Amino acid sequence: METDHPQKDSTPTLICSVQRALRLVEAMYAEDGATAKRLARITGIPLPTVYHLLRTLTHEGYVHRVGGSFRLADDPRLPVAS
C-alpha cells in the first residue's frame, strides 16, 4: 500500500521529562526511598526539576513522602521489576 507521506526517520521521538521521571522512579526503587537532594545527586537531574517531578508523581499517586524521603507508593498501577 502506497502513501502520499514521505518516509519518516526511524529514530523515535523521546520526551525528556518522561525519561527524567522514570530515572527518578528507578532511583527511588533502587534506594528504597531517598531525599530530593539525594535523588538529584544520583540521577544528575537538577534539584528544582526533581522537586517538580516529585510533586507531579506524588499528585498522581505514584510516590509518597515519608518525613524527608520520597518513596514509591504501593500501587499496582506501577509495575516495578523485582
C-alpha atoms as a printed R data frame, in Angstrom:
   type eleno elety resid chain resno      x      y      z
1  ATOM     1    CA   MET     A     1  0.000  0.000  0.000
2  ATOM     2    CA   GLU     A     2  1.476  3.341 -1.011
3  ATOM     3    CA   THR     A     3  1.042  6.530  0.916
4  ATOM     4    CA   ASP     A     4  1.480 10.133 -0.082
5  ATOM     5    CA   HIS     A     5  3.521 10.768  3.061
6  ATOM     6    CA   PRO     A     6  7.313 10.703  2.870
7  ATOM     7    CA   GLN     A     7  9.123  8.020  4.877
8  ATOM     8    CA   LYS     A     8  9.979  9.385  8.321
9  ATOM     9    CA   ASP     A     9 13.248  8.781 10.095
10 ATOM    10    CA   SER     A    10 13.084  5.590 12.169
11 ATOM    11    CA   THR     A    11 14.558  7.365 15.223
12 ATOM    12    CA   PRO     A    12 11.867  7.524 17.915
13 ATOM    13    CA   THR     A    13 10.750 10.826 19.387
14 ATOM    14    CA   LEU     A    14 11.748 10.865 23.040
15 ATOM    15    CA   ILE     A    15 10.208 13.033 25.730
16 ATOM    16    CA   CYS     A    16 12.905 14.196 28.117
17 ATOM    17    CA   SER     A    17 10.592 14.907 31.052
18 ATOM    18    CA   VAL     A    18  9.258 11.345 30.900
19 ATOM    19    CA   GLN     A    19 12.813 10.000 30.799
20 ATOM    20    CA   ARG     A    20 13.737 12.082 33.849
21 ATOM    21    CA   ALA     A    21 10.628 10.954 35.752
22 ATOM    22    CA   LEU     A    22 11.465  7.330 35.004
23 ATOM    23    CA   ARG     A    23 15.050  7.867 36.217
24 ATOM    24    CA   LEU     A    24 13.597  9.156 39.488
25 ATOM    25    CA   VAL     A    25 11.310  6.136 39.786
26 ATOM    26    CA   GLU     A    26 14.251  3.790 39.158
27 ATOM    27    CA   ALA     A    27 16.381  5.647 41.723
28 ATOM    28    CA   MET     A    28 13.640  5.545 44.361
29 ATOM    29    CA   TYR     A    29 13.236  1.833 43.740
30 ATOM    30    CA   ALA     A    30 16.990  1.180 43.993
31 ATOM    31    CA   GLU     A    31 17.380  3.344 47.103
32 ATOM    32    CA   ASP     A    32 14.106  2.225 48.706
33 ATOM    33    CA   GLY     A    33 13.269  5.906 49.030
34 ATOM    34    CA   ALA     A    34 15.503  8.959 49.224
35 ATOM    35    CA   THR     A    35 15.500 12.688 49.803
36 ATOM    36    CA   ALA     A    36 15.064 15.018 46.858
37 ATOM    37    CA   LYS     A    37 18.697 16.127 47.218
38 ATOM    38    CA   ARG     A    38 19.912 12.520 47.121
39 ATOM    39    CA   LEU     A    39 17.744 11.785 44.079
40 ATOM    40    CA   ALA     A    40 19.148 14.858 42.314
41 ATOM    41    CA   ARG     A    41 22.705 13.740 43.102
42 ATOM    42    CA   ILE     A    42 22.340 10.165 41.916
43 ATOM    43    CA   THR     A    43 20.295 10.936 38.800
44 ATOM    44    CA   GLY     A    44 22.061 14.115 37.729
45 ATOM    45    CA   ILE     A    45 18.699 15.880 37.435
46 ATOM    46    CA   PRO     A    46 18.726 19.490 38.739
47 ATOM    47    CA   LEU     A    47 17.138 19.779 42.196
48 ATOM    48    CA   PRO     A    48 14.324 22.169 41.145
49 ATOM    49    CA   THR     A    49 13.350 19.714 38.376
50 ATOM    50    CA   VAL     A    50 13.434 16.825 40.854
51 ATOM    51    CA   TYR     A    51 11.023 18.715 43.111
52 ATOM    52    CA   HIS     A    52  8.644 19.424 40.193
53 ATOM    53    CA   LEU     A    53  8.702 15.801 39.059
54 ATOM    54    CA   LEU     A    54  8.231 14.502 42.604
55 ATOM    55    CA   ARG     A    55  5.295 16.858 43.129
56 ATOM    56    CA   THR     A    56  3.668 15.527 39.963
57 ATOM    57    CA   LEU     A    57  4.383 11.868 40.801
58 ATOM    58    CA   THR     A    58  3.002 12.437 44.317
59 ATOM    59    CA   HIS     A    59 -0.129 14.133 42.991
60 ATOM    60    CA   GLU     A    60 -0.722 11.191 40.639
61 ATOM    61    CA   GLY     A    61 -0.315  8.683 43.490
62 ATOM    62    CA   TYR     A    62  2.917  7.026 42.351
63 ATOM    63    CA   VAL     A    63  5.097  8.497 45.114
64 ATOM    64    CA   HIS     A    64  4.514  9.396 48.723
65 ATOM    65    CA   ARG     A    65  6.583 11.413 51.139
66 ATOM    66    CA   VAL     A    66  7.674  9.913 54.444
67 ATOM    67    CA   GLY     A    67  9.375 12.564 56.535
68 ATOM    68    CA   GLY     A    68 12.045 13.996 54.253
69 ATOM    69    CA   SER     A    69 12.196 10.970 51.947
70 ATOM    70    CA   PHE     A    70 10.230 10.166 48.846
71 ATOM    71    CA   ARG     A    71  9.203  6.556 48.273
72 ATOM    72    CA   LEU     A    72  7.323  4.690 45.612
73 ATOM    73    CA   ALA     A    73  3.717  4.118 46.592
74 ATOM    74    CA   ASP     A    74  2.477  0.570 46.985
75 ATOM    75    CA   ASP     A    75  0.333  0.840 43.904
76 ATOM    76    CA   PRO     A    76 -0.475 -1.978 41.482
77 ATOM    77    CA   ARG     A    77 -0.550  0.563 38.619
78 ATOM    78    CA   LEU     A    78  3.237  0.827 38.875
79 ATOM    79    CA   PRO     A    79  4.756 -2.460 37.704
80 ATOM    80    CA   VAL     A    80  8.325 -2.287 39.008
81 ATOM    81    CA   ALA     A    81 10.522 -5.240 38.092
82 ATOM    82    CA   SER     A    82 11.895 -7.103 41.071
